Amino acid sequence: MSTALVTGASAGIGRAFALRLAREGSDLVLVARDRARLERMAAELRAQHGVQVEVLVADLSDRPQTEEVCRRLADPERPVDLLVNNAGFGLRRSFLDNDLREEETGLDVMVRAVLLTSHAAGRAMRERGRGAILNVSSVASFIANGTYSAEKAFVTVFSEGLASELAGTGVTVTAVCPGFTRTEFHDRARMRISALPEALWLDADVVVAQALADVAAGRVLSVPGVQWKVVTALVRAAPRPLVRGGAMRALDRFRRRS
């Protein structure tokens, strides 16, 4: 039996990770802010799959609460074999029009929490000589579209660097970079992107299956979906001035803000 800790586990891609891992027999530590939602989910997973499920309520924008998660990851008596850093934060407006407190919260959740939890898990796993860290990034990390892109770019590059640092230790690091995925993420951020072509949408279960397959294969970068593999390859090959201008114009054609 293995144990996986999943942040942002109560909804969206995080919930899909938890469901898939439970079906495969992994014990779980579920991390999110909503205790009632986590407890319901934990009870369902225990009943359906016979796995042990621990609930850890934490707001990852809060440093002390994030450190509680780190202590759980570092606990040698209860080893975590897989860390899934999935917690995200949607920013609805452009940087200069957004509330700076929201920007700081996004930075705390998507950068600081990833840094702290990866440090705790990476050290513990390196000591044991086994384990995997899976950081949920985004195809937005390859373009220039506000602070969300910048924060996800950190996740991608940080994961690549940490993977190199841990090479040969028995510990792997993977950054999964999905494109638009059908979850409640956009609704909670009050974003409406109904004009996006149907062919560009991904299903959360597909994202999770590809990500876990790439973790098992030891791949550092995972881009689910053929369509997004093509988009990502084109973006990474394009001159940066074209990426800076063209990517934002293309996204603005499909994005509608409430």
Short mmCIF file of C-alpha atoms in Angstrom, two decimals:
data_model
loop_
_atom_site.label_atom_id
_atom_site.label_comp_id
_atom_site.label_asym_id
_atom_site.label_seq_id
_atom_site.Cartn_x
_atom_site.Cartn_y
_atom_site.Cartn_z
CA MET A 1 0.00 0.00 0.00
CA SER A 2 1.18 3.51 -0.80
CA THR A 3 0.03 6.86 0.57
CA ALA A 4 -0.65 9.95 -1.51
CA LEU A 5 -1.21 13.48 -0.21
CA VAL A 6 -3.36 15.61 -2.53
CA THR A 7 -3.83 19.35 -2.08
CA GLY A 8 -6.94 21.03 -3.43
CA ALA A 9 -8.53 17.60 -3.13
CA SER A 10 -12.16 18.59 -2.60
CA ALA A 11 -12.96 19.57 -6.20
CA GLY A 12 -11.87 19.53 -9.83
CA ILE A 13 -8.60 17.91 -10.84
CA GLY A 14 -7.63 17.33 -7.21
CA ARG A 15 -10.81 15.34 -6.59
CA ALA A 16 -10.19 13.37 -9.79
CA PHE A 17 -6.68 12.51 -8.53
CA ALA A 18 -8.07 11.35 -5.19
CA LEU A 19 -10.74 9.17 -6.81
CA ARG A 20 -8.28 7.56 -9.22
CA LEU A 21 -5.67 6.90 -6.54
CA ALA A 22 -8.26 5.40 -4.18
CA ARG A 23 -9.50 3.08 -6.94
CA GLU A 24 -5.91 1.94 -7.41
CA GLY A 25 -5.62 1.14 -3.71
CA SER A 26 -3.64 4.08 -2.36
CA ASP A 27 -4.29 5.45 1.09
CA LEU A 28 -4.89 9.20 1.02
CA VAL A 29 -4.28 12.43 2.88
CA LEU A 30 -6.79 14.95 1.54
CA VAL A 31 -5.95 18.64 1.92
CA ALA A 32 -8.35 21.53 1.29
CA ARG A 33 -10.14 24.34 3.15
CA ASP A 34 -13.66 22.87 3.28
CA ARG A 35 -13.83 20.35 6.14
CA ALA A 36 -17.42 19.23 5.48
CA ARG A 37 -16.69 18.53 1.84
CA LEU A 38 -13.49 16.66 2.68
CA GLU A 39 -15.20 14.55 5.34
CA ARG A 40 -17.98 13.52 2.94
CA MET A 41 -15.44 12.62 0.29
CA ALA A 42 -13.30 10.68 2.76
CA ALA A 43 -16.29 8.64 3.94
CA GLU A 44 -17.22 7.79 0.34
CA LEU A 45 -13.69 6.68 -0.52
CA ARG A 46 -13.34 4.54 2.59
CA ALA A 47 -16.67 2.84 1.91
CA GLN A 48 -16.16 2.31 -1.81
CA HIS A 49 -12.49 1.33 -1.93
CA GLY A 50 -11.51 0.20 1.57
CA VAL A 51 -8.58 2.63 1.78
CA GLN A 52 -7.48 4.75 4.71
CA VAL A 53 -8.29 8.41 4.23
CA GLU A 54 -6.97 11.20 6.44
CA VAL A 55 -8.50 14.68 6.30
CA LEU A 56 -6.17 17.64 6.76
CA VAL A 57 -7.94 20.98 6.65
CA ALA A 58 -5.60 23.77 5.55
CA ASP A 59 -5.70 27.07 3.71
CA LEU A 60 -2.47 27.10 1.72
CA SER A 61 -2.47 30.89 1.53
CA ASP A 62 -1.79 30.81 5.29
CA ARG A 63 1.85 30.08 6.21
CA PRO A 64 1.23 28.30 9.55
CA GLN A 65 -1.45 26.08 8.01
CA THR A 66 0.85 25.25 5.11
CA GLU A 67 3.55 24.31 7.61
CA GLU A 68 1.11 21.82 9.16
CA VAL A 69 0.90 20.12 5.78
CA CYS A 70 4.69 20.16 5.55
CA ARG A 71 4.99 18.49 8.96
CA ARG A 72 2.67 15.75 7.77
CA LEU A 73 4.81 15.26 4.65
CA ALA A 74 7.98 15.09 6.74
CA ASP A 75 6.64 12.62 9.32
CA PRO A 76 8.93 9.55 9.16
CA GLU A 77 6.37 7.39 10.98
CA ARG A 78 3.68 8.02 8.35
CA PRO A 79 5.53 8.25 5.03
CA VAL A 80 3.90 9.88 2.01
CA ASP A 81 4.90 8.19 -1.24
CA LEU A 82 3.27 10.65 -3.65
CA LEU A 83 2.70 14.37 -3.21
CA VAL A 84 0.17 15.89 -5.61
CA ASN A 85 0.41 19.68 -5.44
CA ASN A 86 -2.86 20.61 -7.09
CA ALA A 87 -4.30 23.54 -5.11
CA GLY A 88 -4.94 26.49 -7.40
CA PHE A 89 -6.30 30.00 -7.34
CA GLY A 90 -8.17 31.75 -10.15
CA LEU A 91 -7.43 35.40 -10.92
CA ARG A 92 -10.31 36.97 -12.81
CA ARG A 93 -8.89 40.38 -13.75
CA SER A 94 -5.62 41.56 -15.24
CA PHE A 95 -2.81 42.35 -12.80
CA LEU A 96 -3.19 46.13 -12.56
CA ASP A 97 -6.97 45.92 -12.28
CA ASN A 98 -6.96 43.16 -9.68
CA ASP A 99 -7.08 43.48 -5.91
CA LEU A 100 -3.48 43.15 -4.72
CA ARG A 101 -4.58 40.96 -1.81
CA GLU A 102 -5.98 38.44 -4.30
CA GLU A 103 -2.70 38.54 -6.20
CA GLU A 104 -0.79 37.80 -3.01
CA THR A 105 -3.13 34.94 -2.16
CA GLY A 106 -2.57 33.44 -5.61
CA LEU A 107 1.19 33.74 -5.13
CA ASP A 108 1.01 32.08 -1.73
CA VAL A 109 -1.11 29.15 -2.94
CA MET A 110 0.52 28.49 -6.30
CA VAL A 111 4.15 29.37 -5.54
CA ARG A 112 4.99 29.48 -1.83
CA ALA A 113 2.93 26.40 -0.92
CA VAL A 114 4.46 24.41 -3.79
CA LEU A 115 7.94 25.46 -2.66
CA LEU A 116 7.36 24.56 0.99
CA THR A 117 5.59 21.24 0.46
CA SER A 118 8.06 20.12 -2.21
CA HIS A 119 10.94 20.88 0.17
CA ALA A 120 9.36 18.86 2.98
CA ALA A 121 8.38 15.95 0.76
CA GLY A 122 11.60 15.99 -1.25
CA ARG A 123 13.80 15.73 1.83
CA ALA A 124 11.72 12.96 3.39
CA MET A 125 11.54 10.98 0.16
CA ARG A 126 15.26 11.40 -0.55
CA GLU A 127 16.02 10.04 2.92
CA ARG A 128 13.89 6.95 2.21
CA GLY A 129 15.21 6.58 -1.34
CA ARG A 130 11.81 6.54 -3.01
CA GLY A 131 8.80 8.70 -3.78
CA ALA A 132 7.29 11.06 -6.33
CA ILE A 133 6.24 14.69 -6.43
CA LEU A 134 3.61 15.73 -8.95
CA ASN A 135 3.11 19.47 -9.32
CA VAL A 136 0.06 20.62 -11.27
CA SER A 137 1.15 23.44 -13.54
CA SER A 138 -0.53 24.57 -16.78
CA VAL A 139 0.08 25.20 -20.46
CA ALA A 140 -0.20 28.83 -19.34
CA SER A 141 3.34 28.38 -17.99
CA PHE A 142 4.64 28.46 -21.57
CA ILE A 143 3.00 31.77 -22.52
CA ALA A 144 2.85 35.29 -21.07
CA ASN A 145 -0.63 35.95 -19.73
CA GLY A 146 -0.48 37.79 -16.43
CA THR A 147 0.53 36.58 -13.02
CA TYR A 148 -1.21 33.21 -13.41
CA SER A 149 1.20 32.38 -16.24
CA ALA A 150 4.11 33.65 -14.18
CA GLU A 151 3.17 31.54 -11.17
CA LYS A 152 2.66 28.43 -13.27
CA ALA A 153 5.97 29.12 -15.05
CA PHE A 154 7.58 28.96 -11.62
CA VAL A 155 5.93 25.60 -10.98
CA THR A 156 7.13 24.16 -14.28
CA VAL A 157 10.72 25.39 -14.08
CA PHE A 158 10.97 24.67 -10.36
CA SER A 159 9.81 21.09 -10.99
CA GLU A 160 12.39 20.66 -13.75
CA GLY A 161 15.15 21.92 -11.46
CA LEU A 162 14.08 19.75 -8.54
CA ALA A 163 13.87 16.70 -10.81
CA SER A 164 17.50 17.25 -11.78
CA GLU A 165 18.51 17.72 -8.15
CA LEU A 166 16.85 14.44 -7.17
CA ALA A 167 18.07 12.42 -10.15
CA GLY A 168 19.49 9.10 -9.04
CA THR A 169 17.93 9.24 -5.55
CA GLY A 170 14.86 7.15 -6.33
CA VAL A 171 12.63 10.23 -6.16
CA THR A 172 10.98 11.69 -9.27
CA VAL A 173 9.38 15.05 -9.93
CA THR A 174 6.80 15.71 -12.64
CA ALA A 175 5.04 18.91 -13.69
CA VAL A 176 1.72 18.24 -15.39
CA CYS A 177 0.68 21.07 -17.71
CA PRO A 178 -2.97 20.69 -18.73
CA GLY A 179 -4.87 23.04 -20.98
CA PHE A 180 -8.48 24.06 -20.34
CA THR A 181 -10.08 21.33 -18.25
CA ARG A 182 -13.74 20.92 -17.38
CA THR A 183 -13.95 21.55 -13.62
CA GLU A 184 -15.57 24.15 -11.40
CA PHE A 185 -12.31 26.15 -11.36
CA HIS A 186 -13.46 28.74 -13.89
CA ASP A 187 -16.88 29.12 -12.29
CA ARG A 188 -15.36 29.70 -8.85
CA ALA A 189 -13.08 32.35 -10.36
CA ARG A 190 -16.17 33.82 -12.10
CA MET A 191 -14.66 33.31 -15.54
CA ARG A 192 -16.83 32.49 -18.53
CA ILE A 193 -15.02 31.02 -21.51
CA SER A 194 -17.90 29.41 -23.36
CA ALA A 195 -16.51 30.61 -26.70
CA LEU A 196 -13.55 28.26 -26.41
CA PRO A 197 -13.69 25.56 -29.12
CA GLU A 198 -14.95 22.22 -27.85
CA ALA A 199 -11.88 20.43 -29.21
CA LEU A 200 -9.61 22.27 -26.78
CA TRP A 201 -11.37 21.09 -23.63
CA LEU A 202 -9.94 18.25 -21.56
CA ASP A 203 -11.69 15.93 -19.11
CA ALA A 204 -10.24 15.88 -15.59
CA ASP A 205 -10.04 12.08 -15.60
CA VAL A 206 -7.96 12.17 -18.79
CA VAL A 207 -5.59 14.71 -17.25
CA VAL A 208 -5.17 12.56 -14.15
CA ALA A 209 -4.62 9.32 -16.09
CA GLN A 210 -1.94 10.89 -18.28
CA ALA A 211 -0.25 12.61 -15.36
CA LEU A 212 -0.02 9.42 -13.29
CA ALA A 213 1.22 7.45 -16.29
CA ASP A 214 3.97 10.01 -16.81
CA VAL A 215 4.88 9.91 -13.12
CA ALA A 216 5.20 6.11 -13.37
CA ALA A 217 7.40 6.55 -16.44
CA GLY A 218 9.60 9.09 -14.65
CA ARG A 219 8.81 11.91 -17.08
CA VAL A 220 9.54 15.43 -15.89
CA LEU A 221 6.99 17.23 -18.08
CA SER A 222 3.49 15.92 -18.78
CA VAL A 223 1.15 17.64 -21.26
CA PRO A 224 -2.17 15.76 -21.45
CA GLY A 225 -4.09 15.72 -24.72
CA VAL A 226 -2.76 15.57 -28.26
CA GLN A 227 -4.23 18.99 -29.02
CA TRP A 228 -2.33 20.60 -26.16
CA LYS A 229 0.88 18.77 -26.99
CA VAL A 230 0.68 20.39 -30.43
CA VAL A 231 -0.16 23.82 -29.00
CA THR A 232 2.67 23.59 -26.48
CA ALA A 233 5.22 22.51 -29.08
CA LEU A 234 4.26 25.43 -31.33
CA VAL A 235 4.39 27.93 -28.47
CA ARG A 236 7.77 26.73 -27.24
CA ALA A 237 9.22 26.94 -30.75
CA ALA A 238 7.81 30.40 -31.50
CA PRO A 239 9.77 33.63 -30.95
CA ARG A 240 8.94 35.15 -27.57
CA PRO A 241 7.66 38.47 -29.00
CA LEU A 242 5.09 36.48 -30.98
CA VAL A 243 4.17 34.45 -27.91
CA ARG A 244 3.77 37.57 -25.77
CA GLY A 245 1.45 39.27 -28.20
CA GLY A 246 -0.27 36.44 -30.00
CA ALA A 247 -1.07 34.25 -27.02
CA MET A 248 -2.88 37.00 -25.16
CA ARG A 249 -4.87 38.05 -28.22
CA ALA A 250 -5.88 34.45 -28.90
CA LEU A 251 -6.98 33.87 -25.31
CA ASP A 252 -8.89 37.15 -25.17
CA ARG A 253 -10.98 36.03 -28.13
CA PHE A 254 -12.36 33.16 -26.06
CA ARG A 255 -12.40 34.58 -22.54
CA ARG A 256 -15.46 36.35 -21.20
CA ARG A 257 -15.39 37.83 -17.73
CA SER A 258 -18.52 38.30 -15.67
#
